[in-house]
Short mmCIF file of C-alpha atoms in Angstrom, two decimals:
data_model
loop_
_atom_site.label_atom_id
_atom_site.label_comp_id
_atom_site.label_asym_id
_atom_site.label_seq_id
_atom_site.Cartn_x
_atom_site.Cartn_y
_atom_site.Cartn_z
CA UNK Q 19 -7.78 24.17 -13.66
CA UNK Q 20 -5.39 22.29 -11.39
CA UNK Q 21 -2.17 23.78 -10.80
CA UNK Q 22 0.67 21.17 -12.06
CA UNK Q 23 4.59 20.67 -11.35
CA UNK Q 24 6.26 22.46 -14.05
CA UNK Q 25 7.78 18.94 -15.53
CA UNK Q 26 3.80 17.98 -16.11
CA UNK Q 27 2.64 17.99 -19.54
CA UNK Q 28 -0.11 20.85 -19.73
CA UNK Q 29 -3.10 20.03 -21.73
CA UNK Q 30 -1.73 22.33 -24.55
CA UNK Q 31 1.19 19.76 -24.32
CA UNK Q 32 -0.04 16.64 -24.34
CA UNK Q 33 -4.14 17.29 -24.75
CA UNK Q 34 -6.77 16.08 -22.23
CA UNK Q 35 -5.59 14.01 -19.64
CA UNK Q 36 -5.47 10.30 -20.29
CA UNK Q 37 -8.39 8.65 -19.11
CA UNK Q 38 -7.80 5.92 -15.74
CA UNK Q 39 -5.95 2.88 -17.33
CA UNK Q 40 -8.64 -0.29 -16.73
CA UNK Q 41 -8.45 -2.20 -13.95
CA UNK Q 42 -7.78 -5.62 -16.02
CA UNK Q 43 -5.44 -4.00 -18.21
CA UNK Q 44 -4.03 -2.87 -15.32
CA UNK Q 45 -3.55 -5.61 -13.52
CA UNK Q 46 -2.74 -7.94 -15.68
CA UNK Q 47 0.41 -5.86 -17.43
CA UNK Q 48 1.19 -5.01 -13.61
CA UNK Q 49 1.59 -8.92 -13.30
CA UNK Q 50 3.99 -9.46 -16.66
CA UNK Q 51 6.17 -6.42 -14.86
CA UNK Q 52 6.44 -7.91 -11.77
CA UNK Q 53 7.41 -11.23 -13.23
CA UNK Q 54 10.19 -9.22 -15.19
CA UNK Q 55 11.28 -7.43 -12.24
CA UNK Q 56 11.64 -11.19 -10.30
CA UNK Q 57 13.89 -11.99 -13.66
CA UNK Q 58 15.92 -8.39 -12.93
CA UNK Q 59 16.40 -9.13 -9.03
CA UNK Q 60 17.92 -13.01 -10.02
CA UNK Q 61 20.40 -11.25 -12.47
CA UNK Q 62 21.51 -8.67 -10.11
CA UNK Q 63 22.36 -11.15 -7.82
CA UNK Q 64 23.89 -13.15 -10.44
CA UNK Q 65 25.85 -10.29 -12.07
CA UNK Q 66 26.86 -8.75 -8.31
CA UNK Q 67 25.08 -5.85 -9.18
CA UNK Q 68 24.49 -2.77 -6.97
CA UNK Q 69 20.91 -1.12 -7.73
CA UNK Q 70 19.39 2.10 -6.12
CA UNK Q 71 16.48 3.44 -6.66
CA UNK Q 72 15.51 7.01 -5.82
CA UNK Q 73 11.94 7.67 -5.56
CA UNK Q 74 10.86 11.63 -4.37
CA UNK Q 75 7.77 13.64 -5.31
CA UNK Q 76 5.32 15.83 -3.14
CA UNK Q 77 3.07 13.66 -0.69
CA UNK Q 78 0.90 11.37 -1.21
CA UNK Q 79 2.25 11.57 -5.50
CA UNK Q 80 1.98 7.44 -5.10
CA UNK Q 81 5.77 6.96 -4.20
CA UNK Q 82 4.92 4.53 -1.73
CA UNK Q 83 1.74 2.39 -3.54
CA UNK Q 84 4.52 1.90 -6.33
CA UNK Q 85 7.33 0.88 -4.10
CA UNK Q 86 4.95 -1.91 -2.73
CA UNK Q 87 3.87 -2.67 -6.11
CA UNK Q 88 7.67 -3.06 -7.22
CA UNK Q 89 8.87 -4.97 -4.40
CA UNK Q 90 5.85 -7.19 -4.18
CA UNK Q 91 7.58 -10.86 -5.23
CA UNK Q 92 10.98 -9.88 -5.03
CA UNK Q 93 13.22 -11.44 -2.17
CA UNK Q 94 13.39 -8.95 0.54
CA UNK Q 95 16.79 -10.71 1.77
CA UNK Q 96 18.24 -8.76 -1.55
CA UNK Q 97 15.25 -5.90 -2.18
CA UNK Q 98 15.22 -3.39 0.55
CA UNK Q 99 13.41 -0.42 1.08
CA UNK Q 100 14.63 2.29 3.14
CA UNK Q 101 12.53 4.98 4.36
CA UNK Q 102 14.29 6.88 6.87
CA UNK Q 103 13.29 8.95 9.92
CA UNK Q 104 14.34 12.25 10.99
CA UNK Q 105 17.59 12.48 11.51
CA UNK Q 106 18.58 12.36 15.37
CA UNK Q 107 20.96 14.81 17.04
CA UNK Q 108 23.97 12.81 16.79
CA UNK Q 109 22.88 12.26 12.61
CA UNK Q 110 22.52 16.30 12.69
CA UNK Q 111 26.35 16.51 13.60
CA UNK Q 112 27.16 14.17 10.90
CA UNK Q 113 28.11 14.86 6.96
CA UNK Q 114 24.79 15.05 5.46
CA UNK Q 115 24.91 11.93 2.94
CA UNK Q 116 26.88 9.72 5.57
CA UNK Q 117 23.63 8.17 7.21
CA UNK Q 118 22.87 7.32 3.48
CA UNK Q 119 25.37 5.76 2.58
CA UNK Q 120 25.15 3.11 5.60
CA UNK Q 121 22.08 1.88 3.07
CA UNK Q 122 23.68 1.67 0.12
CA UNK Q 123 23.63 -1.89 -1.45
CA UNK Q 124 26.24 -4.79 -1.58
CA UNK Q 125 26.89 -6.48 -4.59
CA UNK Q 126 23.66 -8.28 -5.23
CA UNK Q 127 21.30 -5.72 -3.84
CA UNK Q 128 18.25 -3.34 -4.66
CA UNK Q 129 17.90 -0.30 -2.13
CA UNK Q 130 14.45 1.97 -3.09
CA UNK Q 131 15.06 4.55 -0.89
CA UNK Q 132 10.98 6.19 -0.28
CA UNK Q 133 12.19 9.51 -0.02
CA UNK Q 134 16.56 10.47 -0.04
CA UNK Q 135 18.97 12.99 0.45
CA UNK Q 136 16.63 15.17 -1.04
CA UNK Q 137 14.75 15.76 1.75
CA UNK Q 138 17.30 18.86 1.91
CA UNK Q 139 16.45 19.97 -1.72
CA UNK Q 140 13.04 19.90 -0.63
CA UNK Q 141 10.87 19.67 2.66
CA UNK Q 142 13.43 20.70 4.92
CA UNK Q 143 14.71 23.88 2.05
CA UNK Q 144 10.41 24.63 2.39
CA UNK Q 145 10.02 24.03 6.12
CA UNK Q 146 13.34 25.50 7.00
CA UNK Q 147 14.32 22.88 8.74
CA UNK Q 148 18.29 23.42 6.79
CA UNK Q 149 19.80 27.24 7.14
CA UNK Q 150 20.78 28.84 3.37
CA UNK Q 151 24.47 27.87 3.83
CA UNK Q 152 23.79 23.70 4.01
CA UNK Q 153 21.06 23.77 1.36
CA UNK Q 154 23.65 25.57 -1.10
CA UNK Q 155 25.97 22.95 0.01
CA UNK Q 156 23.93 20.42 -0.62
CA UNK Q 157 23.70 21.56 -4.04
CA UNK Q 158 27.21 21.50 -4.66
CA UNK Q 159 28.06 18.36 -3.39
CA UNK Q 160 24.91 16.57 -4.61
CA UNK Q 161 26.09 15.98 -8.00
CA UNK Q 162 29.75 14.81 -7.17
CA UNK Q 163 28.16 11.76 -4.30
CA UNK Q 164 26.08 10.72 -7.19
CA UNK Q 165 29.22 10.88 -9.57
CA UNK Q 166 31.09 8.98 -7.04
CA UNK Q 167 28.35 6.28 -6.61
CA UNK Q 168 28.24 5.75 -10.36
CA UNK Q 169 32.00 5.61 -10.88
CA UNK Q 170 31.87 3.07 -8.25
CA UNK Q 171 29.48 0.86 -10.35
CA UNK Q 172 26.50 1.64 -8.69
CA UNK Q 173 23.00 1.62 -10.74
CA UNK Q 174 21.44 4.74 -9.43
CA UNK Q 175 17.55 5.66 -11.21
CA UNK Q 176 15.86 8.56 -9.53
CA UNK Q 177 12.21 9.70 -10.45
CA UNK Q 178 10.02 12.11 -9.11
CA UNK Q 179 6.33 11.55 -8.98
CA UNK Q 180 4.46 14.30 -10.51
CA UNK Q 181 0.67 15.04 -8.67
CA UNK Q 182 -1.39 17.79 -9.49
CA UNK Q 183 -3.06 19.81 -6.44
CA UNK Q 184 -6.55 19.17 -6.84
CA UNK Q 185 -5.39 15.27 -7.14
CA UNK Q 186 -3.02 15.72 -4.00
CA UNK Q 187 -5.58 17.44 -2.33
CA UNK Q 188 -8.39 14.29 -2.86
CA UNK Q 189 -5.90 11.95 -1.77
CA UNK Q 190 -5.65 14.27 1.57
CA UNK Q 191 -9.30 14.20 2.12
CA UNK Q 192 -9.14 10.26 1.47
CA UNK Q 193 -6.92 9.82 3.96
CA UNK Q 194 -8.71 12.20 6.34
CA UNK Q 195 -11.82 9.83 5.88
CA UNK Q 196 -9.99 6.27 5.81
CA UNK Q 197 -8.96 5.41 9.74
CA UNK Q 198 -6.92 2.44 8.13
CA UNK Q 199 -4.90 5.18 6.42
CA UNK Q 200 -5.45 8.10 8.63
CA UNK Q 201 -2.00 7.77 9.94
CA UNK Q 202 -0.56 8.83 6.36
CA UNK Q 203 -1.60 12.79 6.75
CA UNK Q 204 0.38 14.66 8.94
CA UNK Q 205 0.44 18.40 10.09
CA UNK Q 206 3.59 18.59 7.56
CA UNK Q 207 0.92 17.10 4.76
CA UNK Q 208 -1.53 19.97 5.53
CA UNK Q 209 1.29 22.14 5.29
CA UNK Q 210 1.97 20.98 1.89
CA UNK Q 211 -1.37 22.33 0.41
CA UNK Q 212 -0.24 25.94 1.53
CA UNK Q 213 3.40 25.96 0.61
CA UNK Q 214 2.71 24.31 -3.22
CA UNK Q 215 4.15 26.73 -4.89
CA UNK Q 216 7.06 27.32 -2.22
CA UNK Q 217 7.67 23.43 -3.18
CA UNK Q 218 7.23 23.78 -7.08
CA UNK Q 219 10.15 26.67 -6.77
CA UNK Q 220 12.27 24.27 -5.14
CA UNK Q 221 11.57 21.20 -7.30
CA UNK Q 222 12.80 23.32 -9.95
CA UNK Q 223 15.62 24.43 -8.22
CA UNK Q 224 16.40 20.67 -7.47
CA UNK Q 225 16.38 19.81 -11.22
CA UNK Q 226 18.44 23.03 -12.61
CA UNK Q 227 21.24 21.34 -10.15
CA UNK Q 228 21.32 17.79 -9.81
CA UNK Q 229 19.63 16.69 -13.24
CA UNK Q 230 23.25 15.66 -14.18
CA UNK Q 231 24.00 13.04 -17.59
CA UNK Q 232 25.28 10.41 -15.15
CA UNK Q 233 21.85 10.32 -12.63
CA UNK Q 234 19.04 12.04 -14.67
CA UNK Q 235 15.51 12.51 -13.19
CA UNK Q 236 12.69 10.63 -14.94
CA UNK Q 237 9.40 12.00 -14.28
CA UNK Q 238 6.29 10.37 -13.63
CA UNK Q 239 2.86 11.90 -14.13
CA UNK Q 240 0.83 10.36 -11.21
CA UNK Q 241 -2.69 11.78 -11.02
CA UNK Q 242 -3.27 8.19 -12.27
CA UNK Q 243 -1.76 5.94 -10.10
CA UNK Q 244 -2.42 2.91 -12.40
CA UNK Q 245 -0.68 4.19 -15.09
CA UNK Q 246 1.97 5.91 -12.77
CA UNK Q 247 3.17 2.00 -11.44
CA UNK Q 248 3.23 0.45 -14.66
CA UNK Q 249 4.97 3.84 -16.67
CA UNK Q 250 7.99 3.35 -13.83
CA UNK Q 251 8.29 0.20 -13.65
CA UNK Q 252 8.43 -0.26 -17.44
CA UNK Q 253 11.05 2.17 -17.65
CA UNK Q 254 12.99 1.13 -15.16
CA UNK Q 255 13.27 -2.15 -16.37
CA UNK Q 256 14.21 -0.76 -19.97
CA UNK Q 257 17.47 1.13 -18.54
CA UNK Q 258 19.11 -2.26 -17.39
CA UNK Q 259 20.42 -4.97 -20.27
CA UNK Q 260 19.23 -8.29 -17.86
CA UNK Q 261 18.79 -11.27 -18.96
CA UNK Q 262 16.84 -14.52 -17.67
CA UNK Q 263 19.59 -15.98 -15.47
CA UNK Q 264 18.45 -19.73 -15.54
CA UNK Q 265 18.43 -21.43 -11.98
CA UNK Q 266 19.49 -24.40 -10.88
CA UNK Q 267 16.58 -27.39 -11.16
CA UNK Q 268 14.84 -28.41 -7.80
CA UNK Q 269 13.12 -31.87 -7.22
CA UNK Q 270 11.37 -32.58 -3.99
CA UNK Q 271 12.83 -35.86 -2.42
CA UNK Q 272 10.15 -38.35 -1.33
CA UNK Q 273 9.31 -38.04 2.32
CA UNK Q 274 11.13 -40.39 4.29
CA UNK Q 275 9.29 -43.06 5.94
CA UNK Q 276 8.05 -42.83 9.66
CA UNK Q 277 11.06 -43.53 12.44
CA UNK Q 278 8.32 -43.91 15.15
CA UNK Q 279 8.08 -40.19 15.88
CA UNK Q 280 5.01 -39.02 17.99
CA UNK Q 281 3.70 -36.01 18.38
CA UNK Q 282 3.40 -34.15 21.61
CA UNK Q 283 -0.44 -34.26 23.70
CA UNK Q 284 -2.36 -30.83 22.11
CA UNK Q 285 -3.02 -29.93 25.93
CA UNK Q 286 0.48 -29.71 26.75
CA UNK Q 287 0.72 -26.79 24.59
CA UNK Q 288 -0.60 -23.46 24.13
CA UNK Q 289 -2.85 -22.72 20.84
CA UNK Q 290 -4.08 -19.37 19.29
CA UNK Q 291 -7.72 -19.25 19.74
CA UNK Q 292 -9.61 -20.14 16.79
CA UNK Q 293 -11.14 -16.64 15.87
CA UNK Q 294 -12.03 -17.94 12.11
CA UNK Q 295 -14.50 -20.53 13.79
CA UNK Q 296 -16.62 -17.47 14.77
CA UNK Q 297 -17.13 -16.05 11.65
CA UNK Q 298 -18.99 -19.11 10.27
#
């Protein structure tokens, strides 16, 4: 039986696992989301709104497929994603949450941070990447930054993407075998499958501490990454009171009649090969 987080239902909890959520049903109440999530982006710019969105779970949980899936019609001018690097020397010597908080949205704005100041609370706690003394800090001043952001008037939503290890492990080998998506597994992925329970202990740990009333953690069971997308999405569009913000009506002029403009000779510039014209 496949080891799970220890916020997954077991099947004593919550019986057999559901069965893959059908394509067409999938798809098509994927669509009626995104369309509500187009009418959530136009009234957070309306309202002046400041949205972030914390998504964290072990890899390859489907943190990243639903990202895409989320910010698929929005307006990236106002929906940004923000998946950061490794921090660089100069970021080491900073306060931990300060190259965070360069990210953080404007009024108007949606930030989905793939992956947060939790790193600490998790890969680099695992990989020891953090000594003892800035992973307890962490912990204590965790919950007061999110206080602070919320007092502000910032929207936070975190959720953590619950996989089970033989599912993680499958989506490993996939990768392995995919070279369009071989670039997702890393030495720090392999790692993953021999620390799991080294992560599970500090998942937990990361809940005890910064599951606070003002920021709770929503969990997501994603061995199914159909119902995964639309479960989070759903929910997070049931935690905001938006409205349809009606915009303002747009009529295509007639176009203009000709001035005597000609265009340019072809020759006298430079075209992209036609490539399609080969594949007929």
């Amino acid at each position: 039986m496949a080891k799970k987080d220890s916020t997954a239902p077991t099947k004593d909890d919550a019986g057999a696992r559901a069965a893959r959520l059908p394509k067409k049903i999938y798809k098509k109440e994927l669509y009626r989301l995104q369309g509500e999530l187009v009418k959530l982006q136009e009234w957070v710019r309306a309202e002046g709104a400041r949205v972030v969105i914390v998504f964290e779970g072990r890899d390859a949980a489907g943190k990243g497929s639903t990202i895409k899936r989320v910010t698929e019609y929005l307006n990236p001018r106002f929906a940004r994603i923000v998946a950061l690097p490794a921090p660089t020397e100069r970021q080491r010597t900073q306060w931990y949450f300060q190259r965070y908080v360069e990210h953080l949205p404007a009024a108007g704005e949606i930030v989905l941070f793939d992956r947060s100041w939790y790193n600490r609370a998790g890969v680099e706690r695992v990989m020891e990447f953090c000594s003892r003394e800035e992973y307890l800090r962490f912990f204590r001043e965790c919950p007061i930054f999110e206080r602070l952001l919320v007092d502000d008037g910032i929207e936070l939503r975190k959720y953590w993407f619950s996989v089970s290890d033989d599912e993680q492990e499958r989506r490993f080998r996939s990768r392995l075998e995919d070279p369009m998506r071989r670039w997702k597994l890393s030495p720090m992925d392999v790692e993953a499958i021999n620390r799991w329970e080294e992560y599970s202990r500090a998942k937990d740990d990361m809940f005890t501490h910064t599951d606070i009333p003002e920021a709770p953690w929503r969990v997501v069971e994603s061995d199914d990454k159909r119902r995964a997308r639309i479960n989070m999405i759903a929910h997070l569009l049931s935690t905001f009171a938006y409205s349809e913000v009606r915009l303002p009506p747009i009529e295509l002029p007639p176009r203009p009649a000709s001035t005597g403009y000609e265009r340019p000779p072809r020759e006298m510039q430079t075209y992209v090969p036609d490539h399609a014209a080969s594949l007929q």
